[in-house]
Coordinates of C-alpha atoms in Angstrom, one line a residue:
X248 CA -0.1 -0.1 0.1
X249 CA 1.2 3.5 -0.8
X250 CA 1.4 5.5 2.3
X251 CA -0.7 8.6 2.7
X252 CA 0.6 11.4 5.1
X253 CA -1.8 13.1 7.6
X254 CA 0.7 15.5 8.8
X255 CA 2.2 18.0 8.6
X256 CA -0.1 19.4 5.7
X257 CA 2.7 21.2 3.5
X258 CA 2.4 24.7 2.7
X259 CA 4.6 27.9 1.9
X260 CA 5.5 30.3 4.5
X261 CA 3.6 33.5 3.7
X262 CA 6.1 35.7 5.3
X263 CA 8.7 34.1 3.2
X264 CA 7.5 33.0 0.0
X265 CA 5.9 35.4 -2.3
X266 CA 6.3 36.9 -5.8
X267 CA 9.1 39.6 -5.3
X268 CA 8.3 41.4 -8.6
X269 CA 11.5 40.4 -10.5
X270 CA 11.8 40.1 -14.1
X271 CA 11.2 36.6 -15.1
X272 CA 14.6 35.9 -16.7
X273 CA 14.8 32.1 -16.1
X274 CA 12.9 29.7 -18.2
X275 CA 13.0 26.5 -15.9
X276 CA 14.3 26.4 -12.4
X277 CA 14.6 23.5 -9.7
X278 CA 16.1 24.0 -6.1
X279 CA 16.1 21.4 -3.8
X280 CA 18.1 18.2 -2.6
X281 CA 20.6 17.0 -5.2
X282 CA 21.6 13.8 -3.6
X283 CA 20.8 11.5 -6.7
X284 CA 21.4 8.4 -4.7
X285 CA 18.1 9.2 -2.6
X286 CA 16.4 11.0 -5.4
X287 CA 17.2 8.6 -8.4
X288 CA 14.1 9.4 -10.2
X289 CA 14.3 13.1 -9.9
X290 CA 17.9 13.2 -10.9
X291 CA 17.2 11.1 -14.1
X292 CA 14.3 13.7 -14.9
X293 CA 16.6 16.7 -14.0
X294 CA 19.2 15.6 -16.6
X295 CA 16.4 15.7 -19.1
X296 CA 15.6 19.2 -18.2
X297 CA 19.0 20.4 -17.9
X298 CA 19.6 19.1 -21.6
X299 CA 17.3 22.2 -22.6
X300 CA 20.0 24.6 -21.5
X301 CA 21.4 24.9 -25.1
X302 CA 18.3 26.9 -26.1
X303 CA 16.7 28.0 -22.7
X304 CA 17.9 29.3 -19.5
X305 CA 17.8 26.4 -16.9
X306 CA 19.0 26.8 -13.5
X307 CA 19.4 23.7 -11.0
X308 CA 20.4 24.8 -7.6
X309 CA 20.6 23.5 -4.0
X310 CA 21.1 24.5 -0.6
X311 CA 19.7 28.1 -1.0
X312 CA 18.6 30.2 1.9
X313 CA 15.2 31.5 2.0
X314 CA 16.0 34.9 0.3
X315 CA 17.9 33.2 -2.7
X316 CA 15.4 30.6 -3.0
X317 CA 12.5 32.9 -3.1
X318 CA 14.3 35.1 -5.6
X319 CA 14.9 32.2 -7.9
X320 CA 11.4 31.1 -8.0
X321 CA 10.1 34.8 -8.4
X322 CA 12.6 34.9 -11.6
X323 CA 11.4 31.7 -12.9
X324 CA 8.6 31.1 -15.4
X325 CA 8.4 27.5 -14.7
X326 CA 9.4 25.7 -11.4
X327 CA 10.0 22.0 -12.3
X328 CA 9.2 19.6 -9.4
X329 CA 9.0 15.9 -8.9
X330 CA 8.2 14.5 -5.4
X331 CA 9.9 11.8 -3.5
X332 CA 6.6 10.1 -2.5
X333 CA 4.0 11.4 -4.9
X334 CA 2.9 14.0 -2.5
X335 CA 2.3 17.7 -2.8
X336 CA 5.5 18.7 -1.4
X337 CA 6.8 22.1 0.0
X338 CA 8.0 23.1 -3.5
X339 CA 4.6 22.8 -4.8
X340 CA 3.2 25.5 -2.6
X341 CA 6.3 27.8 -2.7
X342 CA 6.2 27.7 -6.7
X343 CA 2.5 28.9 -6.5
X344 CA 3.2 31.6 -3.9
X345 CA 6.2 32.9 -6.0
X346 CA 4.1 33.0 -9.3
X347 CA 6.1 30.4 -11.1
X348 CA 4.1 27.8 -13.3
X349 CA 4.3 24.4 -11.4
X350 CA 5.3 21.3 -13.4
X351 CA 4.6 18.1 -11.4
X352 CA 4.6 14.4 -12.0
X353 CA 1.2 13.3 -13.5
X354 CA 0.8 10.3 -11.0
X355 CA 0.9 12.4 -7.9
X356 CA -1.3 11.3 -5.5
X357 CA -2.5 14.6 -3.9
X358 CA -2.3 17.3 -6.6
X359 CA -6.1 16.6 -7.9
X360 CA -7.2 17.4 -4.3
X361 CA -5.8 20.9 -4.2
X362 CA -5.4 22.2 -7.8
X363 CA -7.1 22.3 -11.0
X364 CA -4.8 20.6 -13.2
X365 CA -6.2 22.2 -16.4
X366 CA -5.6 25.6 -14.8
X367 CA -3.3 25.7 -12.0
X368 CA -0.2 23.5 -13.1
X369 CA 1.0 21.4 -15.8
X370 CA 1.5 17.5 -15.0
X371 CA 4.0 15.6 -17.1
X372 CA 5.5 12.0 -17.5
X373 CA 8.9 10.9 -18.4
X374 CA 8.0 10.4 -22.2
X375 CA 6.4 13.9 -22.7
X376 CA 8.3 16.0 -20.1
X377 CA 10.7 17.9 -22.8
X378 CA 7.8 18.4 -25.2
X379 CA 5.6 19.9 -22.6
X380 CA 8.2 22.2 -21.3
X381 CA 8.8 23.4 -24.8
X382 CA 5.2 23.7 -25.6
X383 CA 4.5 26.2 -22.8
X384 CA 7.7 27.9 -23.2
X385 CA 6.7 28.8 -26.9
X386 CA 3.3 30.0 -25.6
X387 CA 4.1 32.6 -23.0
X388 CA 0.3 33.7 -22.9
X389 CA -0.9 30.2 -21.9
X390 CA 2.0 29.8 -19.4
X391 CA 1.3 33.1 -17.7
X392 CA -2.5 32.4 -17.7
X393 CA -1.9 29.3 -15.6
X394 CA 0.9 30.6 -13.2
X395 CA -1.4 33.7 -12.4
X396 CA -4.4 31.3 -11.8
X397 CA -2.4 29.3 -9.4
X398 CA -1.0 32.2 -7.8
X399 CA -4.3 33.6 -6.9
X400 CA -4.9 30.4 -4.8
X401 CA -1.8 31.0 -2.7
X402 CA -3.5 32.6 0.1
X403 CA -6.0 29.8 0.7
X404 CA -3.5 27.1 0.6
X405 CA -1.3 28.8 3.1
X406 CA -0.7 26.9 6.3
X407 CA -2.5 29.3 8.5
X408 CA -5.7 28.8 6.3
X409 CA -5.7 25.1 6.6
X410 CA -5.4 24.6 10.4
X411 CA -9.0 23.4 10.6
X412 CA -8.2 20.8 7.8
X413 CA -5.2 19.6 9.8
X414 CA -7.0 19.1 13.0
X415 CA -9.9 17.1 11.1
X416 CA -7.5 14.8 9.4
X417 CA -5.7 14.1 12.7
X418 CA -9.1 13.4 14.3
X419 CA -9.9 10.9 11.4
X420 CA -6.5 9.1 11.8
X421 CA -6.8 8.5 15.5
X422 CA -6.2 5.1 16.3
X423 CA -5.0 4.1 12.7
X424 CA -1.3 3.7 13.3
X425 CA 0.9 1.3 15.0
X426 CA 0.6 1.2 18.9
X427 CA 4.0 2.0 20.1
X428 CA 3.2 0.9 23.6
X429 CA 2.6 -2.5 22.3
X430 CA 6.2 -2.9 21.1
X431 CA 8.7 -5.1 23.2
X432 CA 10.4 -2.7 25.6
X433 CA 14.0 -2.8 24.2
X434 CA 12.5 -2.2 20.8
X435 CA 10.8 0.9 22.2
X436 CA 13.9 2.0 23.9
X437 CA 15.9 1.8 20.6
X438 CA 13.2 3.5 18.6
X439 CA 13.4 6.5 21.0
X440 CA 17.2 6.6 20.5
X441 CA 17.1 6.5 16.8
X442 CA 14.4 9.1 16.7
X443 CA 16.4 11.7 18.6
X444 CA 19.8 10.4 17.0
X445 CA 18.6 11.2 13.5
X446 CA 17.8 15.1 14.3
X447 CA 20.5 17.5 13.3
X448 CA 20.3 19.4 16.5
X449 CA 23.5 18.6 18.9
X450 CA 21.1 18.7 21.9
X451 CA 18.8 16.0 20.4
X452 CA 21.9 13.9 19.6
X453 CA 23.3 14.4 23.2
X454 CA 19.8 13.3 24.5
X455 CA 19.9 10.2 22.4
X456 CA 23.2 9.2 23.6
X457 CA 21.9 9.5 27.2
X458 CA 18.7 7.6 26.4
X459 CA 21.0 5.0 24.7
X460 CA 23.3 4.5 27.6
X461 CA 20.1 4.2 30.1
X462 CA 18.8 1.5 27.6
X463 CA 21.7 -0.4 27.5
X464 CA 21.8 -0.6 31.5
X465 CA 18.3 -1.8 31.5
X466 CA 18.7 -4.4 28.6
X467 CA 22.5 -5.3 28.4
X468 CA 22.0 -8.5 26.5
X469 CA 20.0 -6.7 23.5
X470 CA 22.2 -7.0 20.3
X471 CA 20.7 -4.2 18.5
X472 CA 21.2 -1.7 21.6
X473 CA 24.8 -3.2 21.9
X474 CA 25.5 -2.4 18.1
X475 CA 24.0 1.0 18.6
X476 CA 26.5 1.7 21.4
X477 CA 29.4 0.8 19.1
X478 CA 28.0 2.9 16.2
X479 CA 27.4 5.9 18.8
X480 CA 31.0 5.6 20.0
X481 CA 32.3 5.7 16.3
X482 CA 30.2 8.8 15.4
X483 CA 31.6 10.5 18.4
X484 CA 35.2 9.9 17.1
X485 CA 34.3 12.3 14.2
X486 CA 34.9 15.2 16.5
X487 CA 38.2 13.8 18.2
X488 CA 41.7 14.6 17.3
X489 CA 43.6 12.4 15.0
X490 CA 45.6 10.9 17.8
X491 CA 42.5 10.4 19.9
X492 CA 40.5 8.8 17.0
X493 CA 43.4 6.2 16.3
X494 CA 43.6 5.4 20.0
X495 CA 40.0 4.8 20.4
X496 CA 39.2 3.1 17.0
X497 CA 40.3 -0.4 18.1
X498 CA 38.0 -0.4 20.9
X499 CA 35.2 0.6 18.6
X500 CA 35.9 -2.1 16.1
X501 CA 36.1 -4.7 18.8
X502 CA 32.6 -3.7 19.9
X503 CA 31.1 -3.9 16.4
X504 CA 33.1 -7.3 15.9
X505 CA 31.8 -8.7 19.3
X506 CA 28.2 -7.8 18.0
X507 CA 28.8 -9.5 14.7
X508 CA 30.1 -12.7 16.2
X509 CA 27.1 -12.9 18.4
X510 CA 24.9 -12.8 15.3
X511 CA 27.2 -14.3 12.6
X512 CA 24.5 -14.6 10.0
X513 CA 23.5 -10.9 10.3
X514 CA 24.6 -9.2 7.2
X515 CA 24.4 -5.6 8.3
X516 CA 26.8 -6.2 11.3
X517 CA 29.6 -7.4 8.9
X518 CA 28.9 -4.6 6.5
X519 CA 29.3 -2.2 9.4
X520 CA 32.8 -3.6 10.1
X521 CA 33.6 -3.3 6.4
X522 CA 32.5 0.3 6.5
X523 CA 34.7 1.1 9.4
X524 CA 37.6 -0.6 7.8
X525 CA 37.1 1.3 4.7
X526 CA 37.1 4.4 6.7
X527 CA 40.5 3.3 8.1
X528 CA 42.0 2.6 4.8
X529 CA 42.4 -1.1 5.6
X530 CA 41.4 -3.0 2.2
X531 CA 42.4 -6.5 3.6
X532 CA 40.0 -6.5 6.8
X533 CA 37.4 -4.9 4.6
X534 CA 37.5 -7.7 2.1
X535 CA 37.4 -10.2 4.6
X536 CA 34.3 -8.7 6.4
X537 CA 32.6 -8.2 2.9
X538 CA 33.3 -11.9 2.3
X539 CA 31.6 -12.7 5.6
X540 CA 28.7 -10.5 4.7
X541 CA 28.1 -12.4 1.4
X542 CA 28.1 -15.6 3.5
X543 CA 25.5 -14.5 5.8
X544 CA 21.8 -14.6 5.0
X545 CA 19.9 -12.5 7.9
X546 CA 18.9 -8.7 7.8
X547 CA 19.1 -8.6 11.5
X548 CA 20.3 -5.2 12.7
X549 CA 19.3 -3.7 9.5
X550 CA 18.1 -0.4 11.1
X551 CA 21.6 0.1 12.3
X552 CA 23.4 -0.1 9.2
X553 CA 26.2 2.4 8.9
X554 CA 26.7 3.9 5.4
X555 CA 26.9 7.2 3.4
X556 CA 23.6 8.6 2.1
X557 CA 25.4 9.6 -1.2
X558 CA 25.9 5.8 -1.9
X559 CA 23.1 4.4 -3.9
X560 CA 23.0 1.0 -2.2
X561 CA 22.7 2.7 1.3
X562 CA 19.9 5.0 0.0
X563 CA 18.1 2.0 -1.6
X564 CA 18.4 0.2 1.8
X565 CA 17.0 3.0 3.9
X566 CA 14.0 3.4 1.5
X567 CA 13.4 -0.6 1.5
X568 CA 13.2 -0.3 5.3
X569 CA 10.7 2.6 5.2
X570 CA 8.5 0.6 2.8
X571 CA 8.9 -2.8 4.6
X572 CA 10.6 -4.1 1.4
X573 CA 14.0 -5.0 2.7
X574 CA 15.5 -7.9 1.2
X575 CA 19.1 -9.5 1.7
X576 CA 19.9 -9.5 -1.9
X577 CA 20.1 -5.7 -1.7
X578 CA 23.0 -6.0 1.1
X579 CA 24.6 -8.9 -0.9
X580 CA 24.5 -6.8 -4.2
X581 CA 26.2 -3.8 -2.2
X582 CA 28.8 -6.3 -0.8
X583 CA 29.7 -7.8 -4.1
X584 CA 30.0 -4.5 -5.7
X585 CA 32.5 -3.2 -3.2
X586 CA 34.4 -6.4 -3.4
X587 CA 34.6 -5.9 -7.2
X588 CA 35.9 -2.5 -6.7
X589 CA 38.7 -3.7 -4.3
X590 CA 39.5 -6.6 -6.5
X591 CA 39.9 -4.0 -9.6
X592 CA 42.1 -1.8 -7.5
X593 CA 44.3 -4.7 -6.8
X594 CA 44.6 -5.8 -10.3
X595 CA 42.6 -9.0 -9.9
X596 CA 40.4 -8.4 -13.2
X597 CA 38.9 -11.8 -13.3
X598 CA 37.7 -11.8 -9.7
X599 CA 36.5 -8.1 -10.2
X600 CA 34.3 -9.2 -13.1
X601 CA 32.9 -12.0 -11.2
X602 CA 31.9 -10.1 -8.3
X603 CA 30.5 -7.1 -10.6
X604 CA 28.5 -9.7 -12.3
X605 CA 27.1 -11.2 -9.2
X606 CA 26.1 -7.7 -7.8
X607 CA 24.3 -6.8 -11.1
X608 CA 22.4 -10.0 -11.1
X609 CA 21.3 -9.6 -7.4
X610 CA 20.2 -5.8 -7.9
X611 CA 20.0 -4.9 -11.5
X612 CA 19.8 -1.2 -12.5
X613 CA 22.6 0.2 -10.7
X614 CA 25.5 1.7 -12.8
X615 CA 28.5 0.7 -10.4
X616 CA 29.1 -2.8 -11.4
X617 CA 28.9 -1.9 -14.9
X618 CA 31.7 0.5 -14.6
X619 CA 33.9 -2.3 -13.2
X620 CA 32.8 -4.6 -15.9
X621 CA 33.7 -1.9 -18.4
X622 CA 37.1 -1.3 -16.8
X623 CA 38.3 -5.0 -17.6
X624 CA 36.4 -5.4 -20.9
X625 CA 37.8 -4.8 -24.4
X626 CA 37.1 -1.4 -25.8
X627 CA 33.8 -2.5 -27.8
X628 CA 32.3 -4.3 -24.7
X629 CA 33.2 -1.5 -22.6
X630 CA 31.1 1.0 -24.6
X631 CA 28.1 -1.3 -24.7
X632 CA 28.4 -1.7 -21.0
X633 CA 28.6 2.1 -20.3
X634 CA 26.0 3.0 -22.7
X635 CA 23.7 0.2 -21.2
X636 CA 24.3 1.7 -17.7
X637 CA 24.1 5.3 -18.6
X638 CA 20.3 5.9 -17.9
X639 CA 20.9 4.5 -14.1
X640 CA 23.0 7.5 -13.6
X641 CA 22.4 11.2 -13.0
X642 CA 24.9 13.9 -13.2
X643 CA 27.4 11.4 -13.1
X644 CA 30.5 13.0 -14.7
X645 CA 33.0 10.3 -14.3
X646 CA 30.6 7.7 -16.0
X647 CA 30.2 10.1 -19.0
X648 CA 33.7 10.9 -19.2
X649 CA 34.5 7.1 -19.3
X650 CA 31.9 6.6 -22.1
X651 CA 33.5 9.5 -24.1
X652 CA 36.9 7.7 -23.7
X653 CA 35.6 4.4 -24.8
X654 CA 33.8 5.8 -27.7
X655 CA 36.8 7.6 -29.0
X656 CA 38.9 4.5 -28.4
X657 CA 36.8 2.6 -30.7
X658 CA 36.9 5.2 -33.4
X659 CA 33.3 6.5 -32.7
X660 CA 34.7 10.0 -32.6
X661 CA 31.3 11.7 -33.7
X662 CA 29.4 10.0 -31.0
X663 CA 32.0 10.9 -28.6
X664 CA 31.8 14.5 -29.6
X665 CA 28.0 14.5 -29.4
X666 CA 27.9 13.1 -25.9
X667 CA 30.6 15.6 -24.7
X668 CA 28.6 18.5 -26.0
X669 CA 25.3 17.1 -24.4
X670 CA 27.1 16.7 -21.1
X671 CA 28.4 20.1 -21.3
X672 CA 24.8 21.5 -21.6
X673 CA 23.6 19.3 -18.8
X674 CA 26.1 20.4 -16.4
X675 CA 26.2 24.2 -17.5
X676 CA 22.4 24.1 -16.0
X677 CA 23.9 23.5 -12.5
X678 CA 26.3 26.4 -11.4
X679 CA 27.7 24.2 -8.6
X680 CA 29.0 21.8 -11.2
X681 CA 30.9 24.5 -13.3
X682 CA 34.1 22.5 -13.2
X683 CA 32.4 19.6 -14.8
X684 CA 30.9 21.6 -17.4
X685 CA 34.4 23.1 -18.1
X686 CA 35.8 19.7 -18.5
X687 CA 33.2 18.4 -20.9
X688 CA 33.4 21.8 -22.9
X689 CA 37.3 20.9 -23.2
X690 CA 36.5 17.4 -24.3
X691 CA 34.0 18.5 -26.8
X692 CA 36.5 20.8 -28.3
X693 CA 39.3 18.4 -28.3
X694 CA 37.4 15.5 -29.7
X695 CA 35.8 17.6 -32.4
X696 CA 39.2 18.3 -33.7
X697 CA 40.6 14.9 -33.4

């Protein structure tokens, strides 16, 4: 079942988001989270939008403060949006309040409850996105009509105008959720810790550590709480001096290893050890822990998996936990891919290829194993592998450069030049990626004159 969210009801902030009267000199804008491991679908669609920068002014931005964000939307004719959960997210309301025409995915679950999709916004799908953008950009009267019609609704969609709706929804939802009080006490204690530990506020994280220490005293034999203690100790080393970190790291590793040895079939616990070994630049222990992860078969302790949110495997794992679709194959795929990368770095090409194939078989649709396979393949096969996996990437300059090199090496100079120029246009739409855009511009020039 697809979750529906009863609160918060998203809205713009009336005192912040408004049409500031700027000239609308930007054709298409997007501002938001550009972690493409988490927002894979969004990244793929943004690449399509960015490809229009050869003939329209496209701006893709991230981490803007309120003033810069409001100015961007107030200068934009179209605000591109795609939600994470098919909800009416904050950007929908903020675009309307700032007077930009909202573009939103047609399978959005909530837009039709709040907006007239023939008057207030434009709905798109992956196949018609570029044609629909160009349609409205070529018809400014039609574009402006929809933007103004939607902007007129901003006041009634503001948060302060919808408090009664929020209270009614909460009343209807009462008793529909999991009863926290029915959970086993150790599980409730860990949930409390994880809730506060995920907050960015240092005071909340300090409170989480205090709750964790208290929980371990009450439930000293609980494996997940023991693992949480070792992870908390590891996180605290981030603020330590290099000397203190080096002195304390063996104790953290010992704690994590003790947990893994208590549950040797738990894949996440071995992956945690591999992660720490990688951070310590210790490839041999990392490989051993990854091999043990491949031999294990349980996802016990999965909520405590350590990882980098920019890593596609870790991002997919967190998402699978949220949607209750977690499966051990995802973790095995991550382990096999990392083993492939380590084998490649060690010059073990056959081993690298085997692990990469295993990873791709376990979890298709991720580019990383293809890059390993391409690195050990002959040039024509490398081209095929990199081309096949290019749609799995988003704003991945390294993947595109590898494909350009492979195309050039096989004599496909025109295709290499076209890809370099396309990549230049895509990265030019993202000001933060100016260095990559310049690199593609140089490659485009070089390949064109080869």
